[in-house]
CSV table of C-alpha atoms in Angstrom, one decimal:
chain,number,residue,atom,x,y,z
A,187,MET,CA,-6.2,59.3,-13.4
A,188,MET,CA,-5.9,55.5,-13.1
A,189,ILE,CA,-2.5,53.8,-13.6
A,190,LEU,CA,-2.8,50.4,-15.3
A,191,THR,CA,-0.5,47.4,-14.7
A,192,HIS,CA,2.0,46.2,-17.3
A,193,GLU,CA,-0.3,43.3,-18.1
A,194,CYS,CA,-3.3,45.5,-18.8
A,195,SER,CA,-1.3,47.9,-20.8
A,196,ALA,CA,0.1,45.1,-23.0
A,197,ILE,CA,-3.5,43.8,-23.6
A,198,ILE,CA,-4.9,47.2,-24.5
A,199,GLN,CA,-1.9,48.1,-26.7
A,200,ARG,CA,-2.2,44.6,-28.3
A,201,LEU,CA,1.4,43.8,-27.8
A,202,ASN,CA,2.8,40.4,-28.8
A,203,ILE,CA,2.8,38.5,-25.5
A,204,PRO,CA,4.2,34.9,-25.6
A,205,LYS,CA,2.0,32.2,-24.1
A,206,LYS,CA,3.0,31.1,-20.7
A,207,LEU,CA,4.3,27.6,-20.6
A,208,GLU,CA,4.7,25.0,-17.9
A,209,ASP,CA,8.0,23.4,-16.8
A,210,PRO,CA,9.0,21.0,-19.5
A,211,GLY,CA,10.9,18.8,-17.0
A,212,CYS,CA,14.4,17.5,-17.0
A,213,PHE,CA,16.2,17.0,-20.3
A,214,THR,CA,17.4,13.4,-20.6
A,215,LEU,CA,19.0,11.2,-23.2
A,216,PRO,CA,19.0,7.4,-23.6
A,217,CYS,CA,22.5,6.0,-23.9
A,218,ALA,CA,24.7,2.9,-23.3
A,219,ILE,CA,28.2,2.3,-22.0
A,220,GLY,CA,29.4,-1.2,-22.9
A,221,PRO,CA,26.7,-3.8,-21.9
A,222,ILE,CA,24.8,-1.4,-19.6
A,223,GLU,CA,22.0,0.7,-21.0
A,224,PHE,CA,20.7,3.8,-19.3
A,225,GLU,CA,17.2,4.9,-20.3
A,226,LYS,CA,17.6,8.5,-19.0
A,227,CYS,CA,20.8,10.3,-18.5
A,228,LEU,CA,20.4,13.9,-17.2
A,229,CYS,CA,21.7,16.6,-19.5
A,230,ASP,CA,22.9,19.4,-17.1
A,231,LEU,CA,24.1,22.6,-18.6
A,232,GLY,CA,25.0,23.7,-15.1
A,233,ALA,CA,27.5,20.9,-14.6
A,234,SER,CA,31.1,21.5,-15.8
A,235,VAL,CA,31.9,17.7,-15.6
A,236,SER,CA,30.1,14.5,-16.4
A,237,LEU,CA,29.5,12.3,-13.3
A,238,MET,CA,29.3,8.5,-12.8
A,239,PRO,CA,28.7,6.7,-9.5
A,240,LEU,CA,31.4,4.3,-8.3
A,241,SER,CA,28.9,1.4,-8.2
A,242,VAL,CA,28.3,1.9,-12.0
A,243,ALA,CA,32.0,2.0,-12.7
A,244,LYS,CA,32.5,-1.3,-10.8
A,245,ARG,CA,29.6,-2.9,-12.8
A,246,LEU,CA,31.4,-1.8,-16.0
A,247,GLY,CA,34.6,-3.6,-14.7
A,248,PHE,CA,36.7,-0.6,-13.9
A,249,THR,CA,39.0,-0.9,-10.9
A,250,GLN,CA,41.7,1.7,-11.6
A,251,TYR,CA,41.0,5.4,-12.1
A,252,LYS,CA,43.1,8.4,-13.0
A,253,LYS,CA,43.9,10.4,-10.0
A,254,CYS,CA,42.7,14.0,-9.9
A,255,ARG,CA,43.0,17.0,-7.7
A,256,LEU,CA,39.3,18.0,-7.9
A,257,SER,CA,36.7,18.9,-5.3
A,258,LEU,CA,33.0,19.1,-6.1
A,259,VAL,CA,30.8,21.7,-4.4
A,260,LEU,CA,27.3,20.4,-4.2
A,261,ALA,CA,24.1,22.4,-4.0
A,262,ASP,CA,24.0,22.3,-0.2
A,263,ARG,CA,27.5,23.7,-0.1
A,264,SER,CA,29.0,20.5,1.0
A,265,VAL,CA,32.3,19.4,-0.6
A,266,LYS,CA,33.0,15.9,-1.9
A,267,PHE,CA,36.2,14.5,-3.4
A,268,PRO,CA,35.9,12.0,-6.3
A,269,VAL,CA,37.6,8.6,-6.5
A,270,GLY,CA,39.1,9.5,-9.9
A,271,ILE,CA,38.5,10.0,-13.6
A,272,LEU,CA,37.6,7.7,-16.4
A,273,GLU,CA,38.8,9.2,-19.7
A,274,ASP,CA,37.4,8.7,-23.2
A,275,LEU,CA,34.6,6.3,-22.4
A,276,PRO,CA,32.6,5.6,-25.5
A,277,VAL,CA,29.0,6.7,-24.8
A,278,MET,CA,26.6,5.1,-27.3
A,279,VAL,CA,23.8,7.5,-28.3
A,280,GLY,CA,21.6,6.1,-31.0
A,281,ASN,CA,24.2,4.5,-33.4
A,282,CYS,CA,27.0,7.0,-32.6
A,283,GLU,CA,29.8,6.8,-30.0
A,284,ILE,CA,30.7,10.0,-28.2
A,285,PRO,CA,34.0,10.0,-26.2
A,286,THR,CA,33.3,11.3,-22.7
A,287,ASP,CA,35.4,11.9,-19.6
A,288,PHE,CA,33.5,10.8,-16.4
A,289,VAL,CA,34.3,11.9,-12.8
A,290,VAL,CA,33.7,8.9,-10.6
A,291,LEU,CA,32.1,9.8,-7.3
A,292,GLU,CA,31.2,7.5,-4.4
A,293,MET,CA,27.5,7.9,-3.4
A,294,ASP,CA,25.5,6.6,-0.5
A,295,GLU,CA,22.7,5.3,-2.8
A,296,GLU,CA,22.7,4.9,-6.5
A,297,ALA,CA,19.9,6.7,-8.3
A,298,ARG,CA,17.7,5.0,-10.9
A,299,ASP,CA,19.2,7.4,-13.6
A,300,PRO,CA,22.7,7.7,-12.3
A,301,LEU,CA,24.7,9.3,-15.1
A,302,ILE,CA,24.9,13.1,-15.4
A,303,LEU,CA,26.1,14.5,-18.7
A,304,GLY,CA,27.7,17.9,-18.3
A,305,ARG,CA,28.7,20.7,-20.6
A,306,PRO,CA,31.7,18.9,-22.1
A,307,PHE,CA,29.6,16.0,-23.4
A,308,LEU,CA,26.9,18.4,-24.7
A,309,ALA,CA,29.6,20.4,-26.5
A,310,THR,CA,31.2,17.3,-28.0
A,311,ALA,CA,27.8,16.0,-29.2
A,312,GLY,CA,26.8,19.4,-30.6
A,313,ALA,CA,23.7,19.5,-28.5
A,314,ILE,CA,21.1,22.1,-29.2
A,315,VAL,CA,18.4,22.3,-26.5
A,316,ASN,CA,15.0,23.7,-27.5
A,317,VAL,CA,13.4,24.3,-24.1
A,318,LYS,CA,10.1,25.7,-25.6
A,319,GLU,CA,9.6,22.6,-27.9
A,320,GLY,CA,11.1,20.2,-25.4
A,321,LYS,CA,13.6,18.8,-27.8
A,322,ILE,CA,17.3,18.0,-28.0
A,323,ASP,CA,19.1,17.8,-31.3
A,324,LEU,CA,22.6,16.3,-31.4
A,325,HIS,CA,24.7,17.5,-34.4
A,326,LEU,CA,27.4,14.8,-34.8
A,327,GLY,CA,28.9,16.1,-38.0
A,328,LYS,CA,28.6,15.3,-41.7
A,329,GLY,CA,24.9,16.1,-41.7
A,330,HIS,CA,24.2,13.4,-39.0
A,331,VAL,CA,21.6,14.8,-36.6
A,332,LEU,CA,19.8,12.9,-33.8
A,333,HIS,CA,16.5,14.3,-32.6
A,334,PHE,CA,15.1,13.5,-29.1
A,335,ASP,CA,11.6,14.6,-27.9
A,336,ILE,CA,11.6,15.1,-24.1
A,337,LYS,CA,7.8,15.2,-23.9
A,338,GLU,CA,7.5,11.7,-25.4
A,339,MET,CA,10.1,10.4,-23.0
A,340,MET,CA,8.4,11.9,-20.0
A,341,LYS,CA,5.2,10.0,-20.9
A,342,LYS,CA,6.9,6.7,-20.1
A,343,PRO,CA,6.2,5.7,-16.5
A,344,THR,CA,9.0,5.2,-14.1
A,345,VAL,CA,7.8,2.7,-11.5
A,346,GLN,CA,11.1,1.0,-10.5
A,347,ASN,CA,12.1,2.0,-7.0
A,348,GLN,CA,9.6,4.9,-7.1
A,349,ALA,CA,7.0,5.7,-4.5
A,350,PHE,CA,3.5,7.0,-5.5
A,351,TYR,CA,0.7,8.5,-3.5
A,352,ILE,CA,-2.9,7.9,-4.3
A,353,GLU,CA,-5.1,10.6,-3.0
A,354,GLU,CA,-8.5,8.9,-3.3
A,355,MET,CA,-9.6,5.3,-3.6
A,356,GLU,CA,-13.0,3.9,-4.4
A,357,ALA,CA,-15.0,1.5,-2.3
A,358,LEU,CA,-14.1,-1.5,-4.3
A,359,ALA,CA,-10.4,-0.8,-3.9
A,360,ASP,CA,-10.9,-0.3,-0.1
A,361,GLU,CA,-12.6,-3.7,0.1
A,362,LEU,CA,-9.8,-5.4,-1.8
A,363,LEU,CA,-7.1,-3.8,0.4
A,364,GLU,CA,-9.1,-4.9,3.5
A,365,GLU,CA,-9.2,-8.5,2.1
A,366,LEU,CA,-5.5,-8.6,1.4
A,367,GLY,CA,-4.8,-7.2,4.9
A,368,LEU,CA,-6.6,-10.1,6.7
A,369,GLU,CA,-4.3,-12.8,8.0
A,370,ASP,CA,-7.0,-15.3,8.9
A,371,SER,CA,-8.4,-16.6,5.6
A,372,LEU,CA,-11.1,-18.7,7.4
A,373,GLN,CA,-12.4,-15.6,9.2
A,374,HIS,CA,-12.5,-13.8,5.9
A,375,ALA,CA,-14.5,-16.6,4.2
A,376,LEU,CA,-17.0,-16.5,7.0
A,377,THR,CA,-17.5,-12.7,7.2
A,378,ILE,CA,-17.2,-11.5,3.6
A,379,ASP,CA,-19.7,-12.0,0.8
A,380,LYS,CA,-18.5,-14.9,-1.2
A,381,GLY,CA,-19.2,-13.1,-4.4
A,382,VAL,CA,-16.3,-10.6,-3.9
A,383,VAL,CA,-13.6,-13.0,-2.6
A,384,GLU,CA,-10.3,-12.5,-4.4
A,385,ASN,CA,-8.0,-14.3,-2.1
A,386,GLN,CA,-7.5,-17.9,-3.3
A,387,GLU,CA,-7.1,-19.4,0.2
A,388,SER,CA,-10.3,-17.6,1.4
A,389,ALA,CA,-12.1,-18.8,-1.8
A,390,ALA,CA,-11.1,-22.4,-1.1
A,391,TYR,CA,-12.5,-22.2,2.4
A,392,GLY,CA,-15.7,-20.8,1.0
A,393,ARG,CA,-16.1,-23.7,-1.4
A,394,MET,CA,-15.4,-26.2,1.3
A,395,LEU,CA,-18.1,-24.6,3.5
A,396,ASP,CA,-20.6,-24.6,0.7
A,397,ALA,CA,-20.0,-28.3,-0.1
A,398,ARG,CA,-21.0,-29.3,3.4
A,399,LYS,CA,-24.6,-30.5,3.8
A,400,GLY,CA,-26.8,-28.3,5.8
A,401,PHE,CA,-28.0,-29.4,9.3
A,402,VAL,CA,-31.7,-30.3,9.5
A,403,ASP,CA,-33.2,-29.3,12.8
A,404,LYS,CA,-35.2,-32.2,14.2
A,405,GLU,CA,-37.4,-32.1,17.3
A,406,GLN,CA,-35.9,-34.2,20.1
A,407,TYR,CA,-38.7,-33.7,22.7
A,408,GLU,CA,-42.5,-33.4,22.9
A,409,GLU,CA,-44.4,-30.9,25.0
A,410,LEU,CA,-46.7,-32.3,27.7
A,411,PRO,CA,-50.2,-31.0,27.9
A,412,GLN,CA,-50.8,-28.4,30.5
A,413,ALA,CA,-52.5,-29.7,33.7
A,414,SER,CA,-55.7,-28.1,34.8
A,415,SER,CA,-55.8,-25.8,37.8
A,416,ALA,CA,-57.7,-28.3,39.9
A,417,THR,CA,-55.1,-31.0,39.3
A,418,GLN,CA,-52.3,-28.6,40.1
A,419,GLN,CA,-53.9,-27.7,43.4
A,420,GLU,CA,-54.5,-31.3,44.3
A,421,VAL,CA,-50.8,-32.2,43.6
A,422,SER,CA,-49.7,-29.1,45.5
A,423,HIS,CA,-52.0,-30.1,48.4
A,424,GLN,CA,-50.6,-33.7,48.4
A,425,ASP,CA,-47.0,-32.4,48.4
A,426,ASP,CA,-47.8,-30.2,51.5
A,427,TRP,CA,-49.1,-33.2,53.5
A,428,SER,CA,-46.3,-35.6,52.5
A,429,GLU,CA,-45.4,-38.2,55.0
A,430,LEU,CA,-41.7,-37.4,54.5
A,431,LYS,CA,-42.3,-33.8,55.5
A,432,ALA,CA,-44.3,-34.6,58.6
A,433,PRO,CA,-42.8,-33.4,61.9
A,434,LYS,CA,-41.8,-35.8,64.6
A,435,VAL,CA,-44.0,-35.1,67.6
A,436,GLU,CA,-44.4,-36.9,71.0
A,437,LEU,CA,-48.0,-37.7,71.7
A,438,LYS,CA,-48.8,-37.0,75.4
A,439,PRO,CA,-51.8,-38.3,77.3
A,440,LEU,CA,-54.9,-36.2,76.9
A,441,PRO,CA,-57.6,-35.4,79.4
A,442,HIS,CA,-61.0,-37.1,79.4
A,443,GLY,CA,-63.2,-35.9,76.6
A,444,VAL,CA,-60.6,-35.1,73.9
A,445,ARG,CA,-58.5,-37.4,71.5
A,446,TYR,CA,-56.0,-37.3,68.7
A,447,ALA,CA,-56.9,-37.3,65.0
A,448,PHE,CA,-54.4,-37.7,62.2
A,449,LEU,CA,-54.5,-35.8,58.9
A,450,GLY,CA,-51.7,-37.7,57.2
A,451,PRO,CA,-51.0,-41.4,56.7
A,452,ASN,CA,-49.4,-43.6,59.3
A,453,GLU,CA,-50.4,-41.3,62.2
A,454,THR,CA,-48.8,-38.1,60.9
A,455,TYR,CA,-49.9,-34.6,61.3
A,456,PRO,CA,-51.9,-35.1,64.5
A,457,VAL,CA,-54.6,-32.7,65.7
A,458,ILE,CA,-56.6,-32.7,68.9
A,459,ILE,CA,-60.4,-32.9,68.6
């Protein structure tokens, strides 16, 4: 006997199994409060209040807030106390205004999409979230319905204040990064092929070097013919018996039958014969 898993049993019995889907991402809405527009405001069914950073409230011109005895327990179990509450702010979604109460909270750093729309806002707007289709429908009464496609909104790149990581780069991109990293433009113009120069300062140095006329190498000397071996020996022999190199000797009287003979000029290099 072999016991099959639930997956194998479902396939054999041809049960209706839904297709496994990926994470559709965060559900966001574009909205505006006064002169400030927010491209993406997080719709959070897990938040019992709508949140606004203190910096955004100051940009909107608010300085006074309704006091509240409220403490917020964050995901890391830390507790924060809000500055106050702004009541009945008109949040413009599409061409409709939705009155919303915001809890103003002081944050260390303002996020790019700072507003969080909690359950009270979603209930007021009559929001119906279709997670499978990735859509939000706002039923604002009298047959007025706004449709938002989260998948289309996720295609828009978010490059402001965002960090990206590139896993691989081609050789051309590496050369460009190397060029941009060089501080000495003249060194770059001398060492890199002029056909791939992108830096304007390096390209200017390259044009200046190309405009200079090339140096023509001219011979400044002539080689002398080589002397024969006999001549070299004669010169060498003459140098050996030079008068300047002759030793200073004292000539003493010689006995009868012998005399001095001189091999060099002016009685130098004497020998006895």
